[in-house]
PDB file of C-alpha atoms and ligand atoms in Angstrom:
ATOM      1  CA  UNK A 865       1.411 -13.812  -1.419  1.00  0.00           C
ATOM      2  CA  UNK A 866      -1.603 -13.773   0.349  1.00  0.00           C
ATOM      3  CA  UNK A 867      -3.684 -16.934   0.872  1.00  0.00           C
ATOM      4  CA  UNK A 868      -7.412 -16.925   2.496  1.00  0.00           C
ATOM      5  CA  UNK A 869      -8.242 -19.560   4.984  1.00  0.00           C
ATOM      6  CA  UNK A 870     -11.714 -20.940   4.724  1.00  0.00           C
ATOM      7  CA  UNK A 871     -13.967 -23.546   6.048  1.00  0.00           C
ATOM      8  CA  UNK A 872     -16.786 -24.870   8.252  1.00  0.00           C
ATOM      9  CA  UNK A 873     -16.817 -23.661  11.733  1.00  0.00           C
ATOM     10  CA  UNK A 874     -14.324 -25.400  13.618  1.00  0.00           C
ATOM     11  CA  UNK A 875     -12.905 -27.196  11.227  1.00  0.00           C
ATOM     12  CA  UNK A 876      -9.552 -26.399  12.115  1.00  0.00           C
ATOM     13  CA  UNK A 877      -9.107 -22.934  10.427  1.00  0.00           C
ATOM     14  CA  UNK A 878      -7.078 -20.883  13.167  1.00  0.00           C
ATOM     15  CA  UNK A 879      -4.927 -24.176  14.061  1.00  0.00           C
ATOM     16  CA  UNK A 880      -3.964 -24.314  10.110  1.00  0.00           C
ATOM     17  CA  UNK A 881      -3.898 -20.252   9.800  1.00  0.00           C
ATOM     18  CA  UNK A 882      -1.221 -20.229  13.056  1.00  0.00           C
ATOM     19  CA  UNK A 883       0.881 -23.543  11.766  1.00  0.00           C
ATOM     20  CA  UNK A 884       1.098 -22.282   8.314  1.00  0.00           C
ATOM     21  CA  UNK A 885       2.613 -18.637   9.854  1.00  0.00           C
ATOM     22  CA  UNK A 886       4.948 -20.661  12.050  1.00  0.00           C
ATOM     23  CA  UNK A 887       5.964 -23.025   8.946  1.00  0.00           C
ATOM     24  CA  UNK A 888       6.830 -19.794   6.667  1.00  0.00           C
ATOM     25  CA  UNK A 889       8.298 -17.509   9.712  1.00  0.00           C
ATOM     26  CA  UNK A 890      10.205 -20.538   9.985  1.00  0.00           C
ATOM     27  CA  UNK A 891      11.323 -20.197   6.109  1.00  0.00           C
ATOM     28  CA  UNK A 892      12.539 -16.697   6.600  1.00  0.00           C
ATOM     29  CA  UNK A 893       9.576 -15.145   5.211  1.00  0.00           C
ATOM     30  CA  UNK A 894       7.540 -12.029   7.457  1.00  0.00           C
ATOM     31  CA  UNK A 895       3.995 -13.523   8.179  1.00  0.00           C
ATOM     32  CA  UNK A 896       1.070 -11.029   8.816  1.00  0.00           C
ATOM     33  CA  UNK A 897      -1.689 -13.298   9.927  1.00  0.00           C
ATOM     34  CA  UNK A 898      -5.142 -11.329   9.593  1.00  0.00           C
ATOM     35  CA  UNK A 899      -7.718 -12.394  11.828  1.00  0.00           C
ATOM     36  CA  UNK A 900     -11.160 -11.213  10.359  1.00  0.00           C
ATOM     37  CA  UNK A 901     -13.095 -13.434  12.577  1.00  0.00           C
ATOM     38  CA  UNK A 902     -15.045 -10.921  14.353  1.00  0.00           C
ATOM     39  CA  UNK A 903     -16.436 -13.488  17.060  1.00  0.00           C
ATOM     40  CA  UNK A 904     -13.592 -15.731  18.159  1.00  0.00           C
ATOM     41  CA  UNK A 905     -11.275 -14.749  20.712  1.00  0.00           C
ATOM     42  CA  UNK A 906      -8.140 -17.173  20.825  1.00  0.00           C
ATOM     43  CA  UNK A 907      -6.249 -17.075  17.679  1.00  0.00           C
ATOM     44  CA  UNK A 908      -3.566 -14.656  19.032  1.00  0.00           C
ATOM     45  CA  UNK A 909      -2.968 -17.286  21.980  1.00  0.00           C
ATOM     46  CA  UNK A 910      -2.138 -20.190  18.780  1.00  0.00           C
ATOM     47  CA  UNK A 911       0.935 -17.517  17.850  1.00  0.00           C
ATOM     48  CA  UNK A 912       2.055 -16.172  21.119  1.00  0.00           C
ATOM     49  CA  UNK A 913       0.884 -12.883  21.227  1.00  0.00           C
ATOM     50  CA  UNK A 914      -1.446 -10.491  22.792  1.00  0.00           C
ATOM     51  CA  UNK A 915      -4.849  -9.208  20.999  1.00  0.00           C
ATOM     52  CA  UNK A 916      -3.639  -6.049  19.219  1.00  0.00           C
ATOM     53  CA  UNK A 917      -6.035  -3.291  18.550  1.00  0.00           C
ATOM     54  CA  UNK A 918      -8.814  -3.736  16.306  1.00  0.00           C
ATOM     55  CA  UNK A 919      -7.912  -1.766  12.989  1.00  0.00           C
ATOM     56  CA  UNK A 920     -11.706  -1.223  13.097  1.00  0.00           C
ATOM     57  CA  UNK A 921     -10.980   1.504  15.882  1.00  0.00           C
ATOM     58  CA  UNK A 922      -8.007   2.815  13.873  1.00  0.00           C
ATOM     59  CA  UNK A 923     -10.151   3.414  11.053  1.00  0.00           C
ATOM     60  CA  UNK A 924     -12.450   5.659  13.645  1.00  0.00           C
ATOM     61  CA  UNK A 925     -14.721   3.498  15.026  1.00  0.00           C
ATOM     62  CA  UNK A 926     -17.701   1.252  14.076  1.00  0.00           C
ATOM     63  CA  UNK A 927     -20.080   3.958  14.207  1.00  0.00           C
ATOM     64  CA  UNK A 928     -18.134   6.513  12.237  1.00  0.00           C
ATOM     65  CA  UNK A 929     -18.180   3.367   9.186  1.00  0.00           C
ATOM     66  CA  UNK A 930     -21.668   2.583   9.215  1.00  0.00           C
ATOM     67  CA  UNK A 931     -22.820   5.711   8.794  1.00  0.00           C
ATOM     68  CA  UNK A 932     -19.955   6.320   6.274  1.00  0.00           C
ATOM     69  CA  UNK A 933     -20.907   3.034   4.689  1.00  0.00           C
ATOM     70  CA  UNK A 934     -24.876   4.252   5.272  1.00  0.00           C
ATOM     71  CA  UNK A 935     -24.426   7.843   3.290  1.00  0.00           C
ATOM     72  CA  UNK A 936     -22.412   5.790   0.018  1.00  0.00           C
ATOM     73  CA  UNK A 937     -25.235   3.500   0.187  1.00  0.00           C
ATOM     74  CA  UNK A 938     -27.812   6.366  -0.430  1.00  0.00           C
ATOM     75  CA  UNK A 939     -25.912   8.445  -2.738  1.00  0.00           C
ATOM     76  CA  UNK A 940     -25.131   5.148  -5.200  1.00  0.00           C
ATOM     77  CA  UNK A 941     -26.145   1.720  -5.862  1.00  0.00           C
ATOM     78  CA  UNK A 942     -23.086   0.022  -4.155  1.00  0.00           C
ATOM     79  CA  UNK A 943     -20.058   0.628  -1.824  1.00  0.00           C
ATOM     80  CA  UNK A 944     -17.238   0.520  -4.751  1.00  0.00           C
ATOM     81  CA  UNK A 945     -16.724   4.028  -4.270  1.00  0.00           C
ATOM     82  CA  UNK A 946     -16.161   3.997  -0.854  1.00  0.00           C
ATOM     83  CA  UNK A 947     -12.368   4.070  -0.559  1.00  0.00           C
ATOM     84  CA  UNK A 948     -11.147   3.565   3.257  1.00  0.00           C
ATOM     85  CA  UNK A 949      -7.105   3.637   2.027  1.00  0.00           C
ATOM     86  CA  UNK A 950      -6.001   6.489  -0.092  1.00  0.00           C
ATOM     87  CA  UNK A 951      -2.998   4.768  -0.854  1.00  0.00           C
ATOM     88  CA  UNK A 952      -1.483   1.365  -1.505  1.00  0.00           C
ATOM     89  CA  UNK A 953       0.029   0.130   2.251  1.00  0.00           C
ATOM     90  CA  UNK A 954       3.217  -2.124   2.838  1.00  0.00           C
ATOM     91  CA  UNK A 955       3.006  -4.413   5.741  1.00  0.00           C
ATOM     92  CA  UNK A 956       5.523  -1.586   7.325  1.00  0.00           C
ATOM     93  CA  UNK A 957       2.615   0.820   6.968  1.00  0.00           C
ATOM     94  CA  UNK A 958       0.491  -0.840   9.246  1.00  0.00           C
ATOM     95  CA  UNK A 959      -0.482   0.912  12.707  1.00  0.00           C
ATOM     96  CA  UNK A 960       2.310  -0.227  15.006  1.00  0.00           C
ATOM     97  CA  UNK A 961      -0.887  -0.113  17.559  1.00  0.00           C
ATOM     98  CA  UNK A 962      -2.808  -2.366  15.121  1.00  0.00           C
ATOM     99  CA  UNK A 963      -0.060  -5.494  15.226  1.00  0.00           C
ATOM    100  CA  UNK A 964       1.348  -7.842  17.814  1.00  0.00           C
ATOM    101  CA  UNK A 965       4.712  -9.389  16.927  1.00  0.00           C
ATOM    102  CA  UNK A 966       6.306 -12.665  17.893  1.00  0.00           C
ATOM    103  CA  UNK A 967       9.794 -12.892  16.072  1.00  0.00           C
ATOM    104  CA  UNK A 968       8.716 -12.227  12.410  1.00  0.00           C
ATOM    105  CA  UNK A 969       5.084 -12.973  12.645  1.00  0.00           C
ATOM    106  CA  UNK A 970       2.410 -10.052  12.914  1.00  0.00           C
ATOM    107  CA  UNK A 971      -1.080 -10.420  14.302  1.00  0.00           C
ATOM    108  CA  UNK A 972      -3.719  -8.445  12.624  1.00  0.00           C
ATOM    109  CA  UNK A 973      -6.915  -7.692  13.739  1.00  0.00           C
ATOM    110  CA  UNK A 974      -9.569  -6.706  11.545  1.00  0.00           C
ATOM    111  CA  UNK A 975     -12.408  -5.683  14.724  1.00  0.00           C
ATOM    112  CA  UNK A 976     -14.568  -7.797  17.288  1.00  0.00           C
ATOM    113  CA  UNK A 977     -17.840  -7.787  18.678  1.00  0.00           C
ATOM    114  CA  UNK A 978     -17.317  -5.981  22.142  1.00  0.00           C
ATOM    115  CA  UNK A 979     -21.152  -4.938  23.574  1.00  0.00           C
ATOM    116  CA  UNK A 980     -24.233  -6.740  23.415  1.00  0.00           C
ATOM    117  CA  UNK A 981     -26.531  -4.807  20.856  1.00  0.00           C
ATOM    118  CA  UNK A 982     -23.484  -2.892  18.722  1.00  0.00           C
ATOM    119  CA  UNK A 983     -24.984  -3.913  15.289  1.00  0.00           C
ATOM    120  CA  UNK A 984     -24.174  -5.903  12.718  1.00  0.00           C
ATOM    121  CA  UNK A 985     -20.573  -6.663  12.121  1.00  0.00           C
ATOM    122  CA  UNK A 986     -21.221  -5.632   7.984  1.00  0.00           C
ATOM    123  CA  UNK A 987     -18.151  -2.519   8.825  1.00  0.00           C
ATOM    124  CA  UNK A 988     -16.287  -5.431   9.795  1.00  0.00           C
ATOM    125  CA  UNK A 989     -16.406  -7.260   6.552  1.00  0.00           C
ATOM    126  CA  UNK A 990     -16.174  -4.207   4.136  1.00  0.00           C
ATOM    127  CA  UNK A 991     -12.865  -3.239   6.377  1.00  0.00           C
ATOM    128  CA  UNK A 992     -11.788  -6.641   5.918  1.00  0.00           C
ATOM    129  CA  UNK A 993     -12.450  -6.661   2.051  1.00  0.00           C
ATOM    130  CA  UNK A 994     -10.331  -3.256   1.488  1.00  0.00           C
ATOM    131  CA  UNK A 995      -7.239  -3.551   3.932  1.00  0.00           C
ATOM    132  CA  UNK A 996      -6.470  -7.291   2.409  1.00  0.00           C
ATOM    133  CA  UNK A 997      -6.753  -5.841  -1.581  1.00  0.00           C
ATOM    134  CA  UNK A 998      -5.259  -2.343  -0.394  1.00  0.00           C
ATOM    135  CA  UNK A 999      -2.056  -4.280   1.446  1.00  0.00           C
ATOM    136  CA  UNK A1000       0.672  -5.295  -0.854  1.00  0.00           C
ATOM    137  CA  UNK A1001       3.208  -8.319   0.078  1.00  0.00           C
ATOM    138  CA  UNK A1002       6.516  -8.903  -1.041  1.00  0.00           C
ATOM    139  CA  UNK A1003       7.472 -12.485  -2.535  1.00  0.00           C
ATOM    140  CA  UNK A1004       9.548 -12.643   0.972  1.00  0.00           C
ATOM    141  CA  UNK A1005       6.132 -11.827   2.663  1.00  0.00           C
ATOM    142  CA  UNK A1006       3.284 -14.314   3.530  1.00  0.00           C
ATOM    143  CA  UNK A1007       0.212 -12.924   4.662  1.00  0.00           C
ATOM    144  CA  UNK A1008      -2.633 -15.461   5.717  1.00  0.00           C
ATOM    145  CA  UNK A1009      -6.302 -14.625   6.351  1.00  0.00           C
ATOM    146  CA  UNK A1010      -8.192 -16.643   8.968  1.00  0.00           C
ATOM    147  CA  UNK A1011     -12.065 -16.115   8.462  1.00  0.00           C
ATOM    148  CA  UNK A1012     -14.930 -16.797  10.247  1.00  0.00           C
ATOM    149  CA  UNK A1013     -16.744 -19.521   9.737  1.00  0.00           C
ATOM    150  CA  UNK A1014     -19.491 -20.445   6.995  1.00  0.00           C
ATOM    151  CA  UNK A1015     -19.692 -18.385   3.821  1.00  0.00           C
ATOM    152  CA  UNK A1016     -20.486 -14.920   4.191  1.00  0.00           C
ATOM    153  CA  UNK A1017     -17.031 -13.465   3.906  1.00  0.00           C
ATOM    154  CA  UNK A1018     -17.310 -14.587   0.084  1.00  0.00           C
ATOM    155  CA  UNK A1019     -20.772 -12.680  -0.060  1.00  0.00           C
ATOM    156  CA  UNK A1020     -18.762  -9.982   1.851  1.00  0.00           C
ATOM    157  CA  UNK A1021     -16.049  -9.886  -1.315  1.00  0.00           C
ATOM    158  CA  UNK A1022     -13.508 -10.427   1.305  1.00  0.00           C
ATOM    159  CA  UNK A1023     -11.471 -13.143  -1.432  1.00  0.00           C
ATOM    160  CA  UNK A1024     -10.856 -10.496  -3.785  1.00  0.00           C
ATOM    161  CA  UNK A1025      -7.590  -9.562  -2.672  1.00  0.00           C
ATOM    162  CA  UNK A1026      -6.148 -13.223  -1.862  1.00  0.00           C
ATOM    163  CA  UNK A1027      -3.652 -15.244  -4.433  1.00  0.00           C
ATOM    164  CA  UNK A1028      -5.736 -18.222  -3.386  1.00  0.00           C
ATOM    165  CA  UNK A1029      -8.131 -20.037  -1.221  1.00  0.00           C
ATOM    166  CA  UNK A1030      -7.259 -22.344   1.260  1.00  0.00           C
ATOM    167  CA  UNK A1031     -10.403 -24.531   2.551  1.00  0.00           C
ATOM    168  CA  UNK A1032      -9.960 -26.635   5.615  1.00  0.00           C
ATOM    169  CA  UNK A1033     -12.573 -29.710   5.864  1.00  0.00           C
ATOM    170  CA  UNK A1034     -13.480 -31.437   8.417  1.00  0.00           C
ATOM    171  CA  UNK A1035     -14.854 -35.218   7.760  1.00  0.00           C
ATOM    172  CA  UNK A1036     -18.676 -34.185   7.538  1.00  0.00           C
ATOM    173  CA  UNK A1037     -21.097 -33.938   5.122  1.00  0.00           C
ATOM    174  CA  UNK A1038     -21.709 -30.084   5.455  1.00  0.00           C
ATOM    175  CA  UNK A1039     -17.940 -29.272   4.788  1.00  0.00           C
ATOM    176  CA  UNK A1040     -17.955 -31.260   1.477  1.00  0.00           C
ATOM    177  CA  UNK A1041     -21.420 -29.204   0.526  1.00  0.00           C
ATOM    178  CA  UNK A1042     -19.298 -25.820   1.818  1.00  0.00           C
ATOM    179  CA  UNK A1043     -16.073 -27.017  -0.254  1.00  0.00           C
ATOM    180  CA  UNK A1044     -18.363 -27.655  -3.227  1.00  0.00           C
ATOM    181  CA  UNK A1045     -20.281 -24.139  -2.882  1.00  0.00           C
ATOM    182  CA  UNK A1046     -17.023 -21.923  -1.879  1.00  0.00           C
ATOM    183  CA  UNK A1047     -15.125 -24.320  -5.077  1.00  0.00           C
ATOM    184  CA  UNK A1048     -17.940 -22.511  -7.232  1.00  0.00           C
ATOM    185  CA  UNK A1049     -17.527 -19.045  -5.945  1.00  0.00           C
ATOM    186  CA  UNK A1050     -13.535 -19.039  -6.158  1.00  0.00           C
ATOM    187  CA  UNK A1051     -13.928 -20.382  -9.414  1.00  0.00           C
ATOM    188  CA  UNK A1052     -15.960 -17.279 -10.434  1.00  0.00           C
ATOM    189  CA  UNK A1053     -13.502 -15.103  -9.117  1.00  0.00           C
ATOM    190  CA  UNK A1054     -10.431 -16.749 -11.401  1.00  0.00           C
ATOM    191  CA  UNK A1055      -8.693 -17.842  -7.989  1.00  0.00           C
ATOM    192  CA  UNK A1056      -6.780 -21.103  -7.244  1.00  0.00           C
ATOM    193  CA  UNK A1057      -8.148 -23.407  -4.445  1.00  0.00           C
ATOM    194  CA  UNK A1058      -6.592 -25.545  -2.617  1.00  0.00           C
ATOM    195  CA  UNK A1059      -8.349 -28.571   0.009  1.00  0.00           C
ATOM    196  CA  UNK A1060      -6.938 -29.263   3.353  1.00  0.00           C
ATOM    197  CA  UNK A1061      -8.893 -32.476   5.113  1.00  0.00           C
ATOM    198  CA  UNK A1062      -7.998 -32.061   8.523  1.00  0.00           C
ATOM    199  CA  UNK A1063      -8.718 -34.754  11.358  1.00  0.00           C
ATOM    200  CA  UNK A1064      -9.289 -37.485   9.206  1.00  0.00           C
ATOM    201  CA  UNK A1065      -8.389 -41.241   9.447  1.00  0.00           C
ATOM    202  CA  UNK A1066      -7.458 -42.803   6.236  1.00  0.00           C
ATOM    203  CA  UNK A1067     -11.040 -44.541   5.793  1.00  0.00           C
ATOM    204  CA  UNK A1068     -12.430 -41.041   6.471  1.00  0.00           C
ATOM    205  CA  UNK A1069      -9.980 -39.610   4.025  1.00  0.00           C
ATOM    206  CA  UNK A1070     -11.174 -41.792   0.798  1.00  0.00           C
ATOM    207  CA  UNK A1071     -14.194 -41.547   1.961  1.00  0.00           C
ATOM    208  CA  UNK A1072     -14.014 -37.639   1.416  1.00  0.00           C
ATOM    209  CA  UNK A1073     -11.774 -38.071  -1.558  1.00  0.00           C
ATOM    210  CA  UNK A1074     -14.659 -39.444  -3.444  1.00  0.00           C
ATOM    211  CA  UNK A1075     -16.460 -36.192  -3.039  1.00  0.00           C
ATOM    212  CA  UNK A1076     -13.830 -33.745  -3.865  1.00  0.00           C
ATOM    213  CA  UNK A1077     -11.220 -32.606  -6.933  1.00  0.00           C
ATOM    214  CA  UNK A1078      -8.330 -35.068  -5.670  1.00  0.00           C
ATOM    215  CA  UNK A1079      -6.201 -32.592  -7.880  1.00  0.00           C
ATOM    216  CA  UNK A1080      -6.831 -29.834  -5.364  1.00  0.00           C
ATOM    217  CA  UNK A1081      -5.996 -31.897  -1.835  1.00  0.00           C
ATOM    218  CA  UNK A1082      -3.124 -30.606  -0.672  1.00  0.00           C
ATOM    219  CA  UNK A1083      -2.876 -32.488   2.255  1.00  0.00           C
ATOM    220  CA  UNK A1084      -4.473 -34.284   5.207  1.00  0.00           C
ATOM    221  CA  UNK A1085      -3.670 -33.794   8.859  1.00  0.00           C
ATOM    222  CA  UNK A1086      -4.754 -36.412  11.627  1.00  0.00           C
ATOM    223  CA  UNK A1087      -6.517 -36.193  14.512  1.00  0.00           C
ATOM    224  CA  UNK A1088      -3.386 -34.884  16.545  1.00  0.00           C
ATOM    225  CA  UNK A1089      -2.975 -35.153  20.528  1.00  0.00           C
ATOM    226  CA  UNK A1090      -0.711 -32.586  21.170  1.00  0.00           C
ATOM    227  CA  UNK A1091      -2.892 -29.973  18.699  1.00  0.00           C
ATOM    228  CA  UNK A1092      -6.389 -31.191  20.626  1.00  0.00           C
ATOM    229  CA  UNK A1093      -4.460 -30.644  23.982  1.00  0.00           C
ATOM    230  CA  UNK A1094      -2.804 -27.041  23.050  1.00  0.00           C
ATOM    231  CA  UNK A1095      -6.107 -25.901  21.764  1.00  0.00           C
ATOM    232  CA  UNK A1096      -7.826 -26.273  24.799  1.00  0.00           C
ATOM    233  CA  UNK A1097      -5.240 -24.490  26.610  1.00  0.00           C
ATOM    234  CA  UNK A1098      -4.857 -21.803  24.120  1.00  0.00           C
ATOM    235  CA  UNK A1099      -1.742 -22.409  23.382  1.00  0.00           C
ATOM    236  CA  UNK A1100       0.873 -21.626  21.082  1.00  0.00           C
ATOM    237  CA  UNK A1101       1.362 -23.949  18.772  1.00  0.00           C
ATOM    238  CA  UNK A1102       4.289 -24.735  18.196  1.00  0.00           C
ATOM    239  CA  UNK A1103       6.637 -27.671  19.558  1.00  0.00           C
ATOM    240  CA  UNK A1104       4.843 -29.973  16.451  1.00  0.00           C
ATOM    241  CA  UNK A1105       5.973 -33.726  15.959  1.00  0.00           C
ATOM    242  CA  UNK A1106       8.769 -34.259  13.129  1.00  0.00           C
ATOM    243  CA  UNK A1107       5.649 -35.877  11.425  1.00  0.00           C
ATOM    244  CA  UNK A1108       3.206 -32.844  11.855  1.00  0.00           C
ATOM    245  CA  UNK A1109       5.778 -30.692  10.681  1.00  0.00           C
ATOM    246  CA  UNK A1110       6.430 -32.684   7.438  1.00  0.00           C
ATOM    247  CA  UNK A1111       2.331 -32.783   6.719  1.00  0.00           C
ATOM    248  CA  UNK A1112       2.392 -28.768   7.345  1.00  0.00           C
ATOM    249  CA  UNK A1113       5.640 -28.297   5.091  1.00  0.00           C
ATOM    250  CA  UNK A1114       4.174 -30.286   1.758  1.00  0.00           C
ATOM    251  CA  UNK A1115       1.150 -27.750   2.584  1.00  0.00           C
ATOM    252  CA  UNK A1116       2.607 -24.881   2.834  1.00  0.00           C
ATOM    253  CA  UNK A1117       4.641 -25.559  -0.529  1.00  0.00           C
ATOM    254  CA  UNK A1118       1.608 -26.530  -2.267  1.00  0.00           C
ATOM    255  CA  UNK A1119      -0.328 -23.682  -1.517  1.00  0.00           C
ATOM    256  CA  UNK A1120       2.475 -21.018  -2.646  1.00  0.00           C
ATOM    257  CA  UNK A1121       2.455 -23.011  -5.985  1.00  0.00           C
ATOM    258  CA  UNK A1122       0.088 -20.825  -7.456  1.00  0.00           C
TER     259      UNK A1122
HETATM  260  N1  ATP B 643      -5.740 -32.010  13.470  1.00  0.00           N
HETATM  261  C1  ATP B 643      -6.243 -31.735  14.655  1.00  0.00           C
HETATM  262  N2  ATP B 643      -6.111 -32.599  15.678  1.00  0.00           N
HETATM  263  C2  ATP B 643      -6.646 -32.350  16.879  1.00  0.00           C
HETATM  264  N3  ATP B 643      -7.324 -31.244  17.194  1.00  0.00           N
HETATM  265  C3  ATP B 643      -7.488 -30.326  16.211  1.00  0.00           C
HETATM  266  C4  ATP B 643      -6.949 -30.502  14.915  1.00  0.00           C
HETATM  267  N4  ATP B 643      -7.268 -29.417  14.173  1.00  0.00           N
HETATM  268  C5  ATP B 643      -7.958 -28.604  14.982  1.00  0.00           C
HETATM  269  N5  ATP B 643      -8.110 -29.146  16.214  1.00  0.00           N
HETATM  270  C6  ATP B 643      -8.855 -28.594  17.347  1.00  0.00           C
HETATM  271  O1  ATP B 643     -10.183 -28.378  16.884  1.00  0.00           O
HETATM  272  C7  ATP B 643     -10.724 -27.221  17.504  1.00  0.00           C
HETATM  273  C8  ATP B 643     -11.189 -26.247  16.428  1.00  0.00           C
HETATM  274  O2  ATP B 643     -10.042 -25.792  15.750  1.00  0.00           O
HETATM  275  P1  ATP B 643      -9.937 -24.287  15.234  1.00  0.00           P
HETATM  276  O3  ATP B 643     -10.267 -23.341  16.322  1.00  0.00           O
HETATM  277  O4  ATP B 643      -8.647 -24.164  14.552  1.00  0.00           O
HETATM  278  O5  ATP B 643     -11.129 -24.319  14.186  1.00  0.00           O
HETATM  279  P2  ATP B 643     -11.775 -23.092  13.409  1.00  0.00           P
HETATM  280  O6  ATP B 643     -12.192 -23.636  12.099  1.00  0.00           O
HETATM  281  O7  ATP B 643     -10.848 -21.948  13.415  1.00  0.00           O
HETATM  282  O8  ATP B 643     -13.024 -22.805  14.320  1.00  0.00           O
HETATM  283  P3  ATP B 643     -13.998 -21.517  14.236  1.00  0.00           P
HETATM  284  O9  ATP B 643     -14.938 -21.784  13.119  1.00  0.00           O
HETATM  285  O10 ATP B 643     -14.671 -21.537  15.575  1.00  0.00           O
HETATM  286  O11 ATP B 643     -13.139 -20.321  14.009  1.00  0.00           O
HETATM  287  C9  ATP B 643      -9.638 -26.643  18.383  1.00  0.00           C
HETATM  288  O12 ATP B 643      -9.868 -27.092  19.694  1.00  0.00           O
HETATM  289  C10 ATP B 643      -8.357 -27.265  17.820  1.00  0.00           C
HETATM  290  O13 ATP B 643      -7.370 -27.422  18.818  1.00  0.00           O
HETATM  291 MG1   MG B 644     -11.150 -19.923  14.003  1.00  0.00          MG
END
């Protein structure tokens, strides 16, 4: 199954992506965690690993994409015929170089912005879009896609190969517009979504609630000491309270429902 993490930048994305790998490693299942956040830097410290390479440069290079990407663009009205994988991949086929492992979790990296004044990240996104509908999972494999921030990876077509959307909300107003906006576009694309509300008080909680499809909460994590304290270090993230770990089990389950 493969589930798409969403949400409003800092809303707690990463910290969900890296618990929810944890929680299903955990179950026995192998987690490849995609990170196709091409500016942030510290998910691979949440999981315990080291940055692998960027399957951007496996792929040949930024450069060598756009102007790939650049000559489909002037010989037809869209990229659809652009194929970057000539054949289906396991999560065994991926370029040892291209993963970082700790236990039965992988780290993925789709590319990152190195050098001032490299262009747009656009090569990023349409990699992105391709390896997650190109990789195939196993019902003992989990893999979870953290994006960046905001919206564009929905522009970008980067849901199309996810079993569902997760969207993580923080308690402001501009993450129940984004839940609204990304509930539309999911909807359009015949995929399941699914509402985490994370840092919330129980006032703050109802007070979202009344803004939202209650049907489609799967959960609600607190404002968490430990999690704040780890996430400054850049930590992994593990080590949770017995009550942490219940909240991240009932999500977990809920999101595999579908
Ligand atoms: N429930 C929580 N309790 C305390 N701190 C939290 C909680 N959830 C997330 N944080 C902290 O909030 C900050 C942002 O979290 P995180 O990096 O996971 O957000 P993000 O949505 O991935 O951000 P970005 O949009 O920058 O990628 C981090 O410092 C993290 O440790
Ligand atoms: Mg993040």
């Amino acid at each position: 199954m493969k589930i798409c993490i969403c949400g409003k930048g800092g809303s707690g994305k990463s910290t969900l992506t890296a618990l929810l790998a944890q929680h299903y490693e955990q179950e026995g299942k192998d987690v490849v965690v995609v990170d196709t956040d091409e500016s942030n830097l510290g998910l691979h410290r949440f999981l315990g690993v080291t940055p692998p390479n960027d399957l951007m440069d496996y792929m040949g290079g930024k450069q060598e994409l756009m102007g790939k990407m650049m000559t489909a663009l002037k010989r037809s009205d869209d990229l659809q015929n652009l194929q970057l994988f000539d054949q289906e991949w396991k999560i065994q086929d991926i370029p040892p170089s291209c993963r970082s492992e700790n236990g039965k979790i992988q780290l993925v990296s789709v590319g990152k912005i190195h050098h001032a004044g490299e262009g747009c990240a656009c090569p990023m996104g349409f990699i992105a879009k391709q390896f997650i509908k190109n990789l195939k999972s196993a019902p003992d494999e989990m893999v979870i896609i953290d994006t960046e921030a905001g919206l564009e990876h929905f522009g970008r077509g980067v849901e199309e190969g996810a079993d569902a959307v997760l969207m993580v909300l923080d308690p402001s107003y501009e993450s129940i517009l984004l839940a609204k906006k990304a509930g539309d576009m999911t909807a359009s694309m015949n995929l399941p979504m699914y509402f985490v509300l994370n840092k919330v008080t129980p006032e703050l909680s109802s007070l979202m609630r009344k803004d939202l499809p209650g049907e489609q909460i799967i959960g609600e994590i607190p404002v968490d000491p430990e999690l704040l304290t780890a996430g400054l270090a850049g930590e992994n993230l593990t080590g949770l309270s017995s009550g942490m770990n219940q909240i991240i089990q009932n999500i977990a389950s809920a999101a595999m429902k579908s």
